[in-house]
Amino acid sequence: MKYLVMLFLLLMSISSNAAFIANASTKNMYVNSFVYFGIDNAPEDTCNYFGRHFRFDATTETGKNMFSVLLAAEMADRKIAIWYTESSVAGTNETNGCHQGNMALVSQIGFIE
């Protein structure tokens, strides 16, 4: 039974990270209770809201940790890896469907080097 629970948790963690980007540099960051940021050469499965492609909730423990990693990367001029779920309106921008609520949702941020 213990192994079935572990397998279930593993499968859930894999499915929650639908996409991955390595070696991204952030730009156009905006912060309120959510953190919104963009990257150069954003993937096609994101939308573009005034140069921002990703978001996450900074009020949760996970969000606070991700925000710390994001700020550390900015200060150290390091690139990050981003695990995210795609936008429901991929390929759009702020004039034709993309808004803060449907941007790609980040689940993990880290360093790769």
XYZ file of N, CA and C in Angstrom:
339
model
N 0.820 -1.194 0.000
C 0.000 0.000 0.000
C 0.864 1.259 0.000
N 1.934 1.227 0.793
C 2.837 2.380 0.869
C 3.413 2.711 -0.511
N 3.746 1.676 -1.279
C 4.322 1.894 -2.599
C 3.299 2.462 -3.584
N 2.051 2.064 -3.438
C 1.002 2.623 -4.291
C 0.803 4.106 -4.021
N 0.850 4.494 -2.766
C 0.720 5.909 -2.413
C 1.900 6.695 -2.976
N 3.103 6.163 -2.858
C 4.287 6.836 -3.387
C 4.208 6.960 -4.907
N 3.749 5.920 -5.586
C 3.591 5.963 -7.028
C 2.555 7.010 -7.431
N 1.449 7.065 -6.706
C 0.410 8.053 -6.980
C 0.964 9.473 -6.830
N 1.713 9.729 -5.759
C 2.286 11.057 -5.542
C 3.295 11.412 -6.617
N 4.078 10.444 -7.041
C 5.034 10.676 -8.121
C 4.320 11.050 -9.412
N 3.273 10.300 -9.763
C 2.526 10.593 -10.983
C 1.852 11.957 -10.917
N 1.356 12.335 -9.747
C 0.736 13.656 -9.583
C 1.763 14.764 -9.781
N 2.964 14.592 -9.268
C 3.980 15.633 -9.409
C 4.443 15.751 -10.853
N 4.494 14.641 -11.570
C 4.878 14.691 -12.978
C 3.804 15.385 -13.798
N 2.556 15.084 -13.560
C 1.485 15.674 -14.357
C 1.275 17.148 -14.046
N 1.681 17.606 -12.863
C 1.499 19.011 -12.533
C 2.533 19.902 -13.205
N 3.577 19.330 -13.736
C 4.615 20.083 -14.440
C 4.552 19.750 -15.921
N 3.634 20.368 -16.622
C 3.405 20.018 -18.015
C 4.527 20.470 -18.928
N 5.270 21.516 -18.548
C 6.311 22.027 -19.436
C 7.510 22.489 -18.626
N 8.641 22.617 -19.320
C 9.897 22.966 -18.672
C 10.713 23.853 -19.596
N 11.342 24.855 -19.014
C 12.268 25.730 -19.744
C 13.558 25.790 -18.938
N 14.682 25.633 -19.602
C 15.982 25.753 -18.942
C 16.670 27.030 -19.416
N 17.510 27.584 -18.573
C 18.347 28.734 -18.921
C 17.567 29.959 -19.371
N 16.576 30.350 -18.604
C 15.767 31.529 -18.915
C 16.249 32.725 -18.102
N 16.235 33.887 -18.725
C 16.512 35.146 -18.035
C 15.201 35.894 -17.893
N 14.931 36.382 -16.707
C 13.659 37.056 -16.470
C 13.712 38.522 -16.894
N 12.522 39.064 -17.162
C 12.368 40.484 -17.475
C 10.924 40.874 -17.179
N 10.651 42.143 -17.159
C 9.293 42.670 -16.994
C 8.562 42.078 -15.792
N 9.192 42.125 -14.628
C 8.565 41.566 -13.433
C 7.615 42.584 -12.807
N 6.469 42.075 -12.378
C 5.465 42.866 -11.677
C 5.008 42.040 -10.484
N 4.897 42.672 -9.312
C 4.566 41.916 -8.101
C 3.445 42.604 -7.335
N 2.430 41.846 -6.983
C 1.445 42.210 -5.962
C 1.286 40.944 -5.130
N 0.123 40.406 -4.924
C 0.047 39.117 -4.233
C 0.486 37.985 -5.166
N 0.495 38.244 -6.460
C 1.056 37.326 -7.450
C 2.331 37.932 -8.012
N 3.213 37.084 -8.511
C 4.401 37.527 -9.222
C 4.172 37.213 -10.689
N 4.341 38.208 -11.549
C 4.195 38.066 -12.995
C 5.534 38.421 -13.616
N 6.034 37.585 -14.525
C 7.309 37.910 -15.156
C 7.365 37.333 -16.563
N 8.250 37.896 -17.353
C 8.443 37.443 -18.723
C 9.851 36.917 -18.926
N 10.059 36.319 -20.080
C 11.383 35.856 -20.490
C 11.543 36.150 -21.973
N 12.786 36.221 -22.438
C 13.038 36.319 -23.870
C 12.705 34.979 -24.516
N 12.244 35.020 -25.728
C 11.933 33.806 -26.482
C 10.993 32.877 -25.718
N 9.890 33.425 -25.262
C 8.905 32.630 -24.524
C 8.333 31.522 -25.413
N 8.031 30.382 -24.835
C 7.481 29.275 -25.624
C 6.073 29.585 -26.136
N 5.672 28.872 -27.170
C 4.379 29.092 -27.816
C 3.192 28.720 -26.946
N 3.405 27.928 -25.906
C 2.277 27.526 -25.060
C 2.003 28.516 -23.918
N 2.593 29.706 -24.015
C 2.303 30.783 -23.068
C 1.593 31.906 -23.816
N 1.018 32.836 -23.066
C 0.491 34.055 -23.679
C 1.333 35.225 -23.190
N 1.173 36.376 -23.822
C 2.013 37.536 -23.544
C 1.148 38.676 -23.024
N 1.250 38.942 -21.738
C 0.500 40.036 -21.123
C 1.477 41.175 -20.827
N 1.580 42.112 -21.732
C 2.495 43.248 -21.617
C 3.921 42.799 -21.304
N 4.386 41.788 -22.031
C 5.747 41.291 -21.870
C 5.936 40.296 -20.750
N 4.847 39.909 -20.098
C 4.918 38.914 -19.025
C 4.240 37.632 -19.501
N 4.833 36.491 -19.180
C 4.333 35.204 -19.671
C 3.947 34.230 -18.567
N 4.452 34.442 -17.353
C 4.280 33.487 -16.254
C 3.775 34.189 -15.007
N 3.120 33.389 -14.134
C 2.657 33.929 -12.859
C 2.683 32.843 -11.803
N 2.755 33.268 -10.545
C 2.567 32.373 -9.413
C 2.124 33.183 -8.206
N 1.472 32.511 -7.278
C 0.928 33.131 -6.078
C 2.037 33.292 -5.044
N 2.388 34.524 -4.721
C 3.477 34.794 -3.784
C 3.024 34.793 -2.333
N 1.751 34.525 -2.060
C 1.270 34.532 -0.673
C 1.364 33.161 -0.015
N 1.633 32.116 -0.791
C 1.774 30.771 -0.235
C 3.232 30.518 0.144
N 3.481 29.492 0.940
C 4.867 29.142 1.294
C 5.666 28.797 0.048
N 5.076 28.023 -0.849
C 5.750 27.668 -2.097
C 6.042 28.918 -2.914
N 5.064 29.805 -3.028
C 5.250 31.043 -3.774
C 6.327 31.928 -3.190
N 6.388 32.007 -1.863
C 7.429 32.794 -1.203
C 8.806 32.216 -1.508
N 8.912 30.889 -1.495
C 10.180 30.243 -1.827
C 10.572 30.510 -3.279
N 9.610 30.398 -4.190
C 9.915 30.652 -5.603
C 10.315 32.106 -5.816
N 9.650 33.028 -5.126
C 9.989 34.442 -5.244
C 11.410 34.691 -4.740
N 11.806 34.019 -3.673
C 13.174 34.141 -3.162
C 14.194 33.668 -4.195
N 13.911 32.548 -4.841
C 14.816 32.034 -5.872
C 14.867 33.005 -7.049
N 13.724 33.533 -7.438
C 13.666 34.485 -8.543
C 14.474 35.742 -8.235
N 14.340 36.282 -7.029
C 15.107 37.468 -6.642
C 16.600 37.163 -6.558
N 16.948 36.001 -6.032
C 18.363 35.610 -5.957
C 18.960 35.492 -7.354
N 18.204 34.941 -8.280
C 18.678 34.823 -9.663
C 18.886 36.204 -10.280
N 17.968 37.113 -10.017
C 18.106 38.482 -10.532
C 19.353 39.150 -9.970
N 19.544 39.037 -8.680
C 20.678 39.697 -8.038
C 22.013 39.101 -8.466
N 22.049 37.808 -8.709
C 23.287 37.127 -9.098
C 23.452 37.045 -10.614
N 22.484 37.594 -11.354
C 22.496 37.535 -12.818
C 22.633 36.093 -13.312
N 21.831 35.199 -12.693
C 21.830 33.786 -13.064
C 20.571 33.455 -13.828
N 20.685 32.475 -14.682
C 19.523 31.989 -15.415
C 18.779 30.981 -14.560
N 17.486 30.832 -14.849
C 16.655 29.927 -14.064
C 16.022 28.865 -14.949
N 15.550 27.829 -14.302
C 14.717 26.809 -14.936
C 13.298 27.037 -14.437
N 12.322 26.850 -15.306
C 10.922 27.087 -14.957
C 10.105 25.854 -15.313
N 9.356 25.337 -14.350
C 8.377 24.279 -14.572
C 7.010 24.956 -14.493
N 6.151 24.709 -15.455
C 4.886 25.441 -15.518
C 3.812 24.649 -16.243
N 2.583 25.087 -16.077
C 1.478 24.579 -16.884
C 1.129 25.659 -17.902
N 0.813 25.245 -19.083
C 0.615 26.182 -20.195
C -0.602 27.080 -19.988
N -0.601 28.168 -20.722
C -1.715 29.111 -20.693
C -2.910 28.523 -21.434
N -4.107 28.847 -20.965
C -5.321 28.379 -21.654
C -5.578 29.164 -22.938
N -4.879 30.269 -23.127
C -5.036 31.086 -24.340
C -3.662 31.305 -24.983
N -2.931 30.216 -25.145
C -1.576 30.272 -25.693
C -1.540 31.012 -27.022
N -0.481 31.788 -27.201
C -0.281 32.507 -28.451
C -0.989 33.845 -28.529
N -1.707 34.236 -27.492
C -2.403 35.527 -27.520
C -1.605 36.578 -26.753
N -2.077 37.814 -26.821
C -1.496 38.887 -26.021
C -2.618 39.661 -25.345
N -2.279 40.782 -24.724
C -3.260 41.533 -23.948
C -4.391 42.117 -24.800
N -4.211 42.212 -26.102
C -5.259 42.768 -26.966
C -6.240 41.720 -27.483
N -5.871 40.444 -27.396
C -6.767 39.422 -27.961
C -6.957 38.192 -27.059
N -6.920 38.389 -25.737
C -7.298 37.279 -24.862
C -6.434 37.023 -23.656
N -5.175 37.390 -23.690
C -4.296 37.122 -22.547
C -4.555 38.157 -21.454
N -4.736 37.671 -20.224
C -4.832 38.560 -19.071
C -4.151 37.887 -17.890
N -4.050 38.581 -16.782
C -3.306 38.065 -15.636
C -3.816 36.718 -15.143
N -5.092 36.449 -15.301
C -5.670 35.217 -14.790
C -5.441 33.985 -15.634
N -5.007 34.142 -16.894
C -4.828 32.959 -17.738
C -3.409 32.814 -18.288
N -2.469 33.455 -17.633
C -1.067 33.285 -18.009
C -0.587 31.892 -17.569
N 0.542 31.462 -18.107
C 1.119 30.173 -17.709
C 1.429 30.206 -16.216
N 1.058 29.137 -15.511
C 1.194 29.075 -14.057
C 2.453 28.296 -13.677
N 3.342 28.940 -12.944
C 4.611 28.335 -12.532
C 4.386 27.430 -11.330
N 4.994 26.248 -11.377
C 4.912 25.337 -10.234
C 6.252 25.189 -9.526
N 7.374 25.446 -10.243
C 8.692 25.350 -9.649
C 9.662 26.275 -10.387
N 10.618 26.806 -9.656
C 11.700 27.605 -10.243
C 12.991 27.116 -9.609
N 14.056 27.023 -10.405
C 15.341 26.597 -9.840
C 16.508 27.021 -10.694
N 17.710 26.763 -10.199
C 18.951 26.987 -10.946
C 19.364 25.686 -11.611
N 19.987 25.783 -12.755
C 20.402 24.572 -13.476
C 21.910 24.346 -13.386
N 22.716 25.278 -13.156
C 24.177 25.072 -13.229
C 24.779 24.581 -11.959
